[in-house]
Amino acid sequence: MFVTADLYDEYGDSLDVMAPIFKDYGGVDSFSGEIETLKVNEDNALVRSVLEQPGHHRVLVVDGQGSLRCALVGDNLASLALENDWAGLVVFGCVRDARELRNIPIGIKALATNPRKSVKKGEGAKNVVVGFANCIIVPGQFIYADQDGVLLSEVALG
């Protein structure tokens, strides 16, 4: 178990701190792991495709380009992520099924909720460098998230 404030106190400026723009939606408030990234635009087909694969306790960071027009993750995808051993998701966009998400023991951070589902064209990019919340996020970095915020590290901590 970790606390991001304690990690920051110990590792300081070697960590990047995401802007405090995310809300907690999953049933787990504290999660961490190696990062896999996606960049999509109101299309969650790639999100599903990645979450169908073994997660090996990684965290999927979805750059939904900050869109608030539709949800990229709901209870079905969160359940799929849990089933396939993903530690959590950070969504620069929306989720839906908020009540159900709180009952799924996986970490989920997102900007907001929206009941509208996304399109499913399969467009987007996997394992690319993305940037949001005042950070550059690189696949293979490590992420630490709890109720205090989100930290990025080049190496696994502790």
Short mmCIF file of N, CA and C in Angstrom, two decimals:
data_model
loop_
_atom_site.label_atom_id
_atom_site.label_comp_id
_atom_site.label_asym_id
_atom_site.label_seq_id
_atom_site.Cartn_x
_atom_site.Cartn_y
_atom_site.Cartn_z
N MET A 1 0.85 -1.19 0.00
CA MET A 1 0.00 0.00 0.00
C MET A 1 0.88 1.24 0.00
N PHE A 2 0.49 2.24 -0.71
CA PHE A 2 1.26 3.47 -0.80
C PHE A 2 0.31 4.66 -0.62
N VAL A 3 0.90 5.79 -0.36
CA VAL A 3 0.19 7.06 -0.30
C VAL A 3 0.98 8.01 -1.20
N THR A 4 0.31 8.63 -2.17
CA THR A 4 1.04 9.47 -3.12
C THR A 4 1.77 10.63 -2.41
N ALA A 5 1.18 11.19 -1.37
CA ALA A 5 1.85 12.27 -0.65
C ALA A 5 3.17 11.78 -0.06
N ASP A 6 3.19 10.56 0.50
CA ASP A 6 4.43 10.00 1.05
C ASP A 6 5.44 9.71 -0.05
N LEU A 7 4.95 9.19 -1.20
CA LEU A 7 5.86 8.95 -2.32
C LEU A 7 6.49 10.25 -2.79
N TYR A 8 5.67 11.30 -2.87
CA TYR A 8 6.23 12.58 -3.29
C TYR A 8 7.25 13.09 -2.28
N ASP A 9 6.96 12.94 -0.98
CA ASP A 9 7.91 13.37 0.05
C ASP A 9 9.24 12.64 -0.10
N GLU A 10 9.19 11.37 -0.47
CA GLU A 10 10.41 10.57 -0.58
C GLU A 10 11.16 10.79 -1.89
N TYR A 11 10.42 10.90 -3.00
CA TYR A 11 11.06 10.93 -4.31
C TYR A 11 11.03 12.30 -4.99
N GLY A 12 10.19 13.21 -4.46
CA GLY A 12 10.17 14.60 -4.88
C GLY A 12 10.18 14.86 -6.37
N ASP A 13 11.13 15.68 -6.79
CA ASP A 13 11.15 16.17 -8.15
C ASP A 13 11.47 15.12 -9.21
N SER A 14 11.76 13.90 -8.81
CA SER A 14 11.95 12.84 -9.81
C SER A 14 10.59 12.35 -10.34
N LEU A 15 9.51 12.81 -9.71
CA LEU A 15 8.16 12.42 -10.11
C LEU A 15 7.46 13.55 -10.83
N ASP A 16 6.58 13.20 -11.76
CA ASP A 16 5.68 14.17 -12.36
C ASP A 16 4.33 14.06 -11.65
N VAL A 17 3.70 15.19 -11.42
CA VAL A 17 2.40 15.23 -10.74
C VAL A 17 1.35 15.70 -11.73
N MET A 18 0.35 14.87 -11.98
CA MET A 18 -0.72 15.27 -12.88
C MET A 18 -1.57 16.36 -12.24
N ALA A 19 -2.06 17.27 -13.06
CA ALA A 19 -2.97 18.30 -12.57
C ALA A 19 -4.18 17.62 -11.92
N PRO A 20 -4.71 18.20 -10.84
CA PRO A 20 -5.81 17.57 -10.10
C PRO A 20 -7.16 17.76 -10.80
N ILE A 21 -7.33 17.07 -11.91
CA ILE A 21 -8.55 17.22 -12.71
C ILE A 21 -9.42 15.97 -12.70
N PHE A 22 -8.95 14.90 -12.07
CA PHE A 22 -9.66 13.63 -12.13
C PHE A 22 -10.50 13.37 -10.90
N LYS A 23 -11.59 12.63 -11.10
CA LYS A 23 -12.44 12.15 -10.02
C LYS A 23 -12.29 10.63 -9.95
N ASP A 24 -12.54 10.08 -8.77
CA ASP A 24 -12.47 8.63 -8.57
C ASP A 24 -13.83 8.01 -8.86
N TYR A 25 -13.83 6.93 -9.65
CA TYR A 25 -15.08 6.24 -9.97
C TYR A 25 -15.05 4.76 -9.65
N GLY A 26 -13.90 4.13 -9.60
CA GLY A 26 -13.82 2.70 -9.36
C GLY A 26 -13.98 2.35 -7.90
N GLY A 27 -14.06 1.06 -7.61
CA GLY A 27 -14.22 0.57 -6.26
C GLY A 27 -12.93 0.55 -5.46
N VAL A 28 -11.81 0.87 -6.10
CA VAL A 28 -10.50 0.93 -5.44
C VAL A 28 -9.98 2.35 -5.60
N ASP A 29 -9.61 2.98 -4.49
CA ASP A 29 -9.16 4.37 -4.53
C ASP A 29 -7.67 4.52 -4.75
N SER A 30 -6.91 3.44 -4.55
CA SER A 30 -5.46 3.49 -4.66
C SER A 30 -5.00 2.38 -5.61
N PHE A 31 -4.30 2.77 -6.69
CA PHE A 31 -3.83 1.77 -7.64
C PHE A 31 -2.55 2.24 -8.30
N SER A 32 -1.79 1.28 -8.81
CA SER A 32 -0.52 1.61 -9.45
C SER A 32 -0.15 0.51 -10.42
N GLY A 33 0.79 0.82 -11.30
CA GLY A 33 1.30 -0.18 -12.22
C GLY A 33 2.02 0.45 -13.39
N GLU A 34 2.56 -0.41 -14.22
CA GLU A 34 3.21 0.04 -15.44
C GLU A 34 2.14 0.54 -16.41
N ILE A 35 2.47 1.57 -17.16
CA ILE A 35 1.51 2.24 -18.02
C ILE A 35 1.47 1.63 -19.42
N GLU A 36 0.26 1.43 -19.92
CA GLU A 36 0.00 1.21 -21.34
C GLU A 36 -0.90 2.37 -21.76
N THR A 37 -0.70 2.90 -22.96
CA THR A 37 -1.47 4.07 -23.38
C THR A 37 -2.31 3.81 -24.62
N LEU A 38 -3.36 4.59 -24.72
CA LEU A 38 -4.22 4.65 -25.91
C LEU A 38 -4.54 6.11 -26.17
N LYS A 39 -4.69 6.45 -27.44
CA LYS A 39 -5.19 7.77 -27.81
C LYS A 39 -6.37 7.54 -28.73
N VAL A 40 -7.56 7.99 -28.30
CA VAL A 40 -8.79 7.77 -29.06
C VAL A 40 -9.61 9.05 -29.09
N ASN A 41 -10.56 9.10 -30.01
CA ASN A 41 -11.44 10.25 -30.10
C ASN A 41 -12.89 9.77 -30.14
N GLU A 42 -13.52 9.74 -28.97
CA GLU A 42 -14.92 9.35 -28.83
C GLU A 42 -15.22 7.97 -29.43
N ASP A 43 -14.25 7.07 -29.34
CA ASP A 43 -14.33 5.72 -29.89
C ASP A 43 -13.67 4.78 -28.90
N ASN A 44 -14.42 3.83 -28.34
CA ASN A 44 -13.82 2.96 -27.32
C ASN A 44 -13.55 1.54 -27.80
N ALA A 45 -13.58 1.29 -29.10
CA ALA A 45 -13.30 -0.06 -29.59
C ALA A 45 -11.89 -0.52 -29.22
N LEU A 46 -10.90 0.36 -29.33
CA LEU A 46 -9.54 0.00 -28.94
C LEU A 46 -9.42 -0.21 -27.43
N VAL A 47 -10.19 0.53 -26.67
CA VAL A 47 -10.19 0.34 -25.21
C VAL A 47 -10.61 -1.09 -24.90
N ARG A 48 -11.70 -1.52 -25.50
CA ARG A 48 -12.15 -2.90 -25.30
C ARG A 48 -11.09 -3.90 -25.75
N SER A 49 -10.53 -3.69 -26.91
CA SER A 49 -9.53 -4.61 -27.46
C SER A 49 -8.35 -4.78 -26.52
N VAL A 50 -7.86 -3.68 -25.95
CA VAL A 50 -6.73 -3.75 -25.03
C VAL A 50 -7.14 -4.43 -23.73
N LEU A 51 -8.30 -4.09 -23.20
CA LEU A 51 -8.73 -4.68 -21.93
C LEU A 51 -9.08 -6.16 -22.05
N GLU A 52 -9.27 -6.65 -23.25
CA GLU A 52 -9.49 -8.09 -23.47
C GLU A 52 -8.19 -8.88 -23.31
N GLN A 53 -7.06 -8.20 -23.33
CA GLN A 53 -5.75 -8.84 -23.20
C GLN A 53 -5.34 -8.90 -21.72
N PRO A 54 -4.45 -9.83 -21.35
CA PRO A 54 -3.97 -9.86 -19.97
C PRO A 54 -3.32 -8.54 -19.58
N GLY A 55 -3.73 -8.01 -18.44
CA GLY A 55 -3.22 -6.72 -18.00
C GLY A 55 -1.92 -6.81 -17.23
N HIS A 56 -1.65 -7.96 -16.61
CA HIS A 56 -0.44 -8.14 -15.80
C HIS A 56 -0.29 -7.01 -14.79
N HIS A 57 -1.41 -6.59 -14.22
CA HIS A 57 -1.50 -5.56 -13.18
C HIS A 57 -0.98 -4.20 -13.66
N ARG A 58 -1.12 -3.93 -14.97
CA ARG A 58 -0.76 -2.63 -15.52
C ARG A 58 -1.93 -1.66 -15.40
N VAL A 59 -1.68 -0.41 -15.75
CA VAL A 59 -2.71 0.63 -15.74
C VAL A 59 -2.86 1.14 -17.17
N LEU A 60 -4.09 1.14 -17.65
CA LEU A 60 -4.38 1.67 -18.98
C LEU A 60 -4.68 3.16 -18.87
N VAL A 61 -3.88 3.96 -19.55
CA VAL A 61 -4.08 5.40 -19.59
C VAL A 61 -4.69 5.72 -20.95
N VAL A 62 -5.92 6.24 -20.93
CA VAL A 62 -6.67 6.51 -22.15
C VAL A 62 -6.74 8.01 -22.37
N ASP A 63 -6.09 8.46 -23.43
CA ASP A 63 -6.19 9.87 -23.80
C ASP A 63 -7.40 10.01 -24.71
N GLY A 64 -8.50 10.38 -24.11
CA GLY A 64 -9.74 10.61 -24.86
C GLY A 64 -9.85 12.06 -25.31
N GLN A 65 -8.71 12.75 -25.30
CA GLN A 65 -8.60 14.13 -25.75
C GLN A 65 -9.52 15.08 -24.97
N GLY A 66 -9.84 14.66 -23.75
CA GLY A 66 -10.64 15.52 -22.87
C GLY A 66 -12.10 15.66 -23.27
N SER A 67 -12.55 14.83 -24.19
CA SER A 67 -13.94 14.95 -24.65
C SER A 67 -14.92 14.63 -23.53
N LEU A 68 -15.91 15.49 -23.40
CA LEU A 68 -16.98 15.29 -22.44
C LEU A 68 -18.28 14.90 -23.14
N ARG A 69 -18.21 14.57 -24.43
CA ARG A 69 -19.41 14.30 -25.23
C ARG A 69 -19.91 12.85 -25.14
N CYS A 70 -19.06 11.93 -24.68
CA CYS A 70 -19.50 10.53 -24.55
C CYS A 70 -18.57 9.82 -23.58
N ALA A 71 -18.99 8.64 -23.13
CA ALA A 71 -18.19 7.84 -22.21
C ALA A 71 -17.31 6.86 -22.98
N LEU A 72 -16.11 6.67 -22.48
CA LEU A 72 -15.18 5.70 -23.08
C LEU A 72 -15.12 4.40 -22.28
N VAL A 73 -15.57 4.43 -21.03
CA VAL A 73 -15.54 3.25 -20.15
C VAL A 73 -16.83 3.21 -19.36
N GLY A 74 -17.40 2.02 -19.25
CA GLY A 74 -18.57 1.79 -18.40
C GLY A 74 -18.37 0.54 -17.59
N ASP A 75 -19.44 0.04 -16.98
CA ASP A 75 -19.31 -1.12 -16.10
C ASP A 75 -18.85 -2.37 -16.83
N ASN A 76 -19.26 -2.57 -18.07
CA ASN A 76 -18.83 -3.77 -18.80
C ASN A 76 -17.33 -3.77 -19.04
N LEU A 77 -16.78 -2.64 -19.46
CA LEU A 77 -15.33 -2.58 -19.70
C LEU A 77 -14.55 -2.63 -18.39
N ALA A 78 -15.07 -2.02 -17.34
CA ALA A 78 -14.41 -2.10 -16.04
C ALA A 78 -14.37 -3.54 -15.54
N SER A 79 -15.46 -4.27 -15.71
CA SER A 79 -15.49 -5.68 -15.31
C SER A 79 -14.51 -6.50 -16.14
N LEU A 80 -14.43 -6.20 -17.42
CA LEU A 80 -13.47 -6.88 -18.30
C LEU A 80 -12.04 -6.60 -17.85
N ALA A 81 -11.76 -5.36 -17.50
CA ALA A 81 -10.42 -5.00 -17.02
C ALA A 81 -10.08 -5.77 -15.74
N LEU A 82 -11.01 -5.85 -14.82
CA LEU A 82 -10.79 -6.59 -13.58
C LEU A 82 -10.53 -8.06 -13.87
N GLU A 83 -11.37 -8.64 -14.71
CA GLU A 83 -11.26 -10.05 -15.08
C GLU A 83 -9.89 -10.37 -15.70
N ASN A 84 -9.32 -9.41 -16.43
CA ASN A 84 -8.05 -9.65 -17.12
C ASN A 84 -6.84 -9.05 -16.41
N ASP A 85 -7.00 -8.77 -15.10
CA ASP A 85 -5.89 -8.37 -14.23
C ASP A 85 -5.28 -7.02 -14.56
N TRP A 86 -6.11 -6.04 -14.92
CA TRP A 86 -5.65 -4.66 -15.02
C TRP A 86 -5.79 -4.03 -13.65
N ALA A 87 -4.83 -3.22 -13.23
CA ALA A 87 -4.88 -2.58 -11.91
C ALA A 87 -5.82 -1.38 -11.92
N GLY A 88 -5.92 -0.72 -13.07
CA GLY A 88 -6.77 0.46 -13.11
C GLY A 88 -6.75 1.14 -14.45
N LEU A 89 -7.54 2.21 -14.52
CA LEU A 89 -7.64 3.02 -15.73
C LEU A 89 -7.63 4.49 -15.35
N VAL A 90 -6.94 5.29 -16.14
CA VAL A 90 -7.00 6.74 -16.03
C VAL A 90 -7.51 7.21 -17.38
N VAL A 91 -8.67 7.87 -17.37
CA VAL A 91 -9.35 8.25 -18.60
C VAL A 91 -9.42 9.77 -18.70
N PHE A 92 -8.74 10.32 -19.70
CA PHE A 92 -8.84 11.75 -19.98
C PHE A 92 -10.07 11.92 -20.86
N GLY A 93 -11.21 11.75 -20.22
CA GLY A 93 -12.51 11.75 -20.86
C GLY A 93 -13.53 11.29 -19.83
N CYS A 94 -14.64 10.74 -20.31
CA CYS A 94 -15.75 10.36 -19.43
C CYS A 94 -15.92 8.86 -19.26
N VAL A 95 -16.60 8.52 -18.18
CA VAL A 95 -17.07 7.16 -17.92
C VAL A 95 -18.58 7.22 -17.75
N ARG A 96 -19.21 6.07 -17.69
CA ARG A 96 -20.64 6.00 -17.39
C ARG A 96 -20.88 4.83 -16.45
N ASP A 97 -22.12 4.63 -16.04
CA ASP A 97 -22.45 3.57 -15.07
C ASP A 97 -21.76 3.82 -13.74
N ALA A 98 -21.72 5.07 -13.31
CA ALA A 98 -20.95 5.46 -12.12
C ALA A 98 -21.32 4.65 -10.88
N ARG A 99 -22.58 4.40 -10.66
CA ARG A 99 -22.99 3.64 -9.47
C ARG A 99 -22.41 2.23 -9.51
N GLU A 100 -22.48 1.59 -10.65
CA GLU A 100 -21.95 0.23 -10.80
C GLU A 100 -20.43 0.22 -10.69
N LEU A 101 -19.76 1.24 -11.22
CA LEU A 101 -18.30 1.29 -11.17
C LEU A 101 -17.79 1.26 -9.73
N ARG A 102 -18.52 1.91 -8.81
CA ARG A 102 -18.09 1.92 -7.40
C ARG A 102 -18.07 0.53 -6.79
N ASN A 103 -18.80 -0.42 -7.39
CA ASN A 103 -18.86 -1.78 -6.86
C ASN A 103 -17.88 -2.73 -7.54
N ILE A 104 -17.09 -2.23 -8.46
CA ILE A 104 -16.10 -3.06 -9.16
C ILE A 104 -14.73 -2.74 -8.56
N PRO A 105 -14.05 -3.74 -7.98
CA PRO A 105 -12.79 -3.46 -7.28
C PRO A 105 -11.61 -3.23 -8.23
N ILE A 106 -11.66 -2.09 -8.91
CA ILE A 106 -10.58 -1.67 -9.79
C ILE A 106 -10.49 -0.15 -9.68
N GLY A 107 -9.30 0.40 -9.86
CA GLY A 107 -9.12 1.83 -9.82
C GLY A 107 -9.54 2.48 -11.13
N ILE A 108 -10.33 3.52 -11.05
CA ILE A 108 -10.74 4.26 -12.25
C ILE A 108 -10.76 5.75 -11.92
N LYS A 109 -10.01 6.51 -12.67
CA LYS A 109 -10.04 7.96 -12.59
C LYS A 109 -10.46 8.49 -13.95
N ALA A 110 -11.32 9.50 -13.95
CA ALA A 110 -11.79 10.11 -15.19
C ALA A 110 -12.19 11.55 -14.89
N LEU A 111 -12.47 12.30 -15.95
CA LEU A 111 -12.85 13.70 -15.79
C LEU A 111 -14.27 13.86 -15.28
N ALA A 112 -15.19 13.04 -15.81
CA ALA A 112 -16.61 13.22 -15.50
C ALA A 112 -17.38 11.99 -15.97
N THR A 113 -18.70 12.07 -15.85
CA THR A 113 -19.57 11.01 -16.36
C THR A 113 -20.42 11.57 -17.50
N ASN A 114 -20.84 10.64 -18.36
CA ASN A 114 -21.75 10.98 -19.45
C ASN A 114 -22.49 9.69 -19.82
N PRO A 115 -23.81 9.69 -19.89
CA PRO A 115 -24.54 8.47 -20.21
C PRO A 115 -24.41 8.03 -21.67
N ARG A 116 -23.98 8.92 -22.55
CA ARG A 116 -23.88 8.58 -23.97
C ARG A 116 -22.71 7.63 -24.21
N LYS A 117 -22.95 6.55 -24.96
CA LYS A 117 -21.87 5.64 -25.30
C LYS A 117 -21.10 6.17 -26.50
N SER A 118 -19.89 5.68 -26.66
CA SER A 118 -19.03 6.12 -27.76
C SER A 118 -19.33 5.33 -29.03
N VAL A 119 -18.73 5.77 -30.12
CA VAL A 119 -18.78 4.98 -31.35
C VAL A 119 -17.79 3.84 -31.23
N LYS A 120 -17.85 2.91 -32.16
CA LYS A 120 -16.98 1.74 -32.12
C LYS A 120 -16.41 1.47 -33.51
N LYS A 121 -15.58 2.38 -33.97
CA LYS A 121 -14.97 2.25 -35.29
C LYS A 121 -13.58 1.60 -35.23
N GLY A 122 -12.98 1.59 -34.05
CA GLY A 122 -11.64 1.01 -33.91
C GLY A 122 -10.53 1.97 -34.26
N GLU A 123 -10.84 3.26 -34.31
CA GLU A 123 -9.83 4.25 -34.64
C GLU A 123 -9.08 4.70 -33.39
N GLY A 124 -7.81 5.00 -33.57
CA GLY A 124 -7.00 5.47 -32.46
C GLY A 124 -5.60 4.88 -32.56
N ALA A 125 -4.81 5.10 -31.54
CA ALA A 125 -3.42 4.63 -31.52
C ALA A 125 -3.10 4.00 -30.18
N LYS A 126 -2.30 2.93 -30.24
CA LYS A 126 -1.89 2.16 -29.07
C LYS A 126 -0.42 2.41 -28.77
N ASN A 127 -0.10 2.41 -27.48
CA ASN A 127 1.30 2.53 -27.03
C ASN A 127 2.01 3.72 -27.64
N VAL A 128 1.38 4.88 -27.53
CA VAL A 128 1.97 6.13 -28.01
C VAL A 128 2.15 7.08 -26.84
N VAL A 129 3.05 8.01 -26.99
CA VAL A 129 3.23 9.05 -25.98
C VAL A 129 2.02 9.97 -26.06
N VAL A 130 1.42 10.27 -24.91
CA VAL A 130 0.26 11.16 -24.85
C VAL A 130 0.57 12.27 -23.85
N GLY A 131 -0.18 13.34 -23.94
CA GLY A 131 0.03 14.45 -23.03
C GLY A 131 -1.27 15.07 -22.58
N PHE A 132 -1.46 15.16 -21.28
CA PHE A 132 -2.60 15.85 -20.68
C PHE A 132 -2.32 16.04 -19.20
N ALA A 133 -3.12 16.84 -18.54
CA ALA A 133 -3.00 17.10 -17.10
C ALA A 133 -1.59 17.60 -16.75
N ASN A 134 -1.01 18.41 -17.65
CA ASN A 134 0.32 19.00 -17.47
C ASN A 134 1.44 17.96 -17.43
N CYS A 135 1.23 16.79 -18.03
CA CYS A 135 2.25 15.74 -18.04
C CYS A 135 2.35 15.10 -19.43
N ILE A 136 3.54 14.59 -19.70
CA ILE A 136 3.76 13.73 -20.85
C ILE A 136 3.79 12.31 -20.30
N ILE A 137 2.95 11.43 -20.85
CA ILE A 137 2.81 10.06 -20.35
C ILE A 137 3.37 9.12 -21.40
N VAL A 138 4.34 8.31 -20.99
CA VAL A 138 5.06 7.43 -21.89
C VAL A 138 4.76 5.98 -21.52
N PRO A 139 4.40 5.14 -22.50
CA PRO A 139 4.20 3.72 -22.19
C PRO A 139 5.47 3.17 -21.51
N GLY A 140 5.25 2.37 -20.49
CA GLY A 140 6.37 1.79 -19.75
C GLY A 140 6.74 2.57 -18.50
N GLN A 141 6.27 3.81 -18.37
CA GLN A 141 6.43 4.53 -17.11
C GLN A 141 5.55 3.85 -16.07
N PHE A 142 5.64 4.33 -14.83
CA PHE A 142 4.83 3.79 -13.75
C PHE A 142 3.94 4.90 -13.21
N ILE A 143 2.72 4.52 -12.85
CA ILE A 143 1.74 5.47 -12.36
C ILE A 143 1.30 5.05 -10.97
N TYR A 144 1.10 6.03 -10.11
CA TYR A 144 0.64 5.82 -8.74
C TYR A 144 -0.52 6.77 -8.52
N ALA A 145 -1.69 6.24 -8.20
CA ALA A 145 -2.90 7.07 -8.07
C ALA A 145 -3.63 6.73 -6.77
N ASP A 146 -4.05 7.76 -6.09
CA ASP A 146 -4.91 7.59 -4.91
C ASP A 146 -5.79 8.82 -4.78
N GLN A 147 -6.42 9.00 -3.63
CA GLN A 147 -7.35 10.11 -3.47
C GLN A 147 -6.66 11.48 -3.45
N ASP A 148 -5.34 11.50 -3.24
CA ASP A 148 -4.60 12.76 -3.26
C ASP A 148 -4.18 13.17 -4.66
N GLY A 149 -4.10 12.22 -5.59
CA GLY A 149 -3.68 12.60 -6.93
C GLY A 149 -3.01 11.47 -7.68
N VAL A 150 -2.32 11.87 -8.75
CA VAL A 150 -1.69 10.91 -9.67
C VAL A 150 -0.24 11.32 -9.89
N LEU A 151 0.67 10.37 -9.68
CA LEU A 151 2.10 10.57 -9.89
C LEU A 151 2.60 9.69 -11.01
N LEU A 152 3.60 10.17 -11.74
CA LEU A 152 4.26 9.39 -12.78
C LEU A 152 5.73 9.26 -12.42
N SER A 153 6.27 8.05 -12.67
CA SER A 153 7.68 7.79 -12.37
C SER A 153 8.31 7.03 -13.53
N GLU A 154 9.57 7.28 -13.77
CA GLU A 154 10.29 6.55 -14.81
C GLU A 154 10.57 5.12 -14.36
N VAL A 155 10.63 4.88 -13.05
CA VAL A 155 10.94 3.57 -12.49
C VAL A 155 9.89 3.16 -11.48
N ALA A 156 9.81 1.86 -11.21
CA ALA A 156 8.92 1.37 -10.16
C ALA A 156 9.45 1.85 -8.81
N LEU A 157 8.54 2.29 -7.94
CA LEU A 157 8.93 2.81 -6.64
C LEU A 157 8.64 1.79 -5.54
N GLY A 158 9.51 1.79 -4.53
CA GLY A 158 9.31 0.99 -3.35
C GLY A 158 9.23 -0.45 -3.62
#
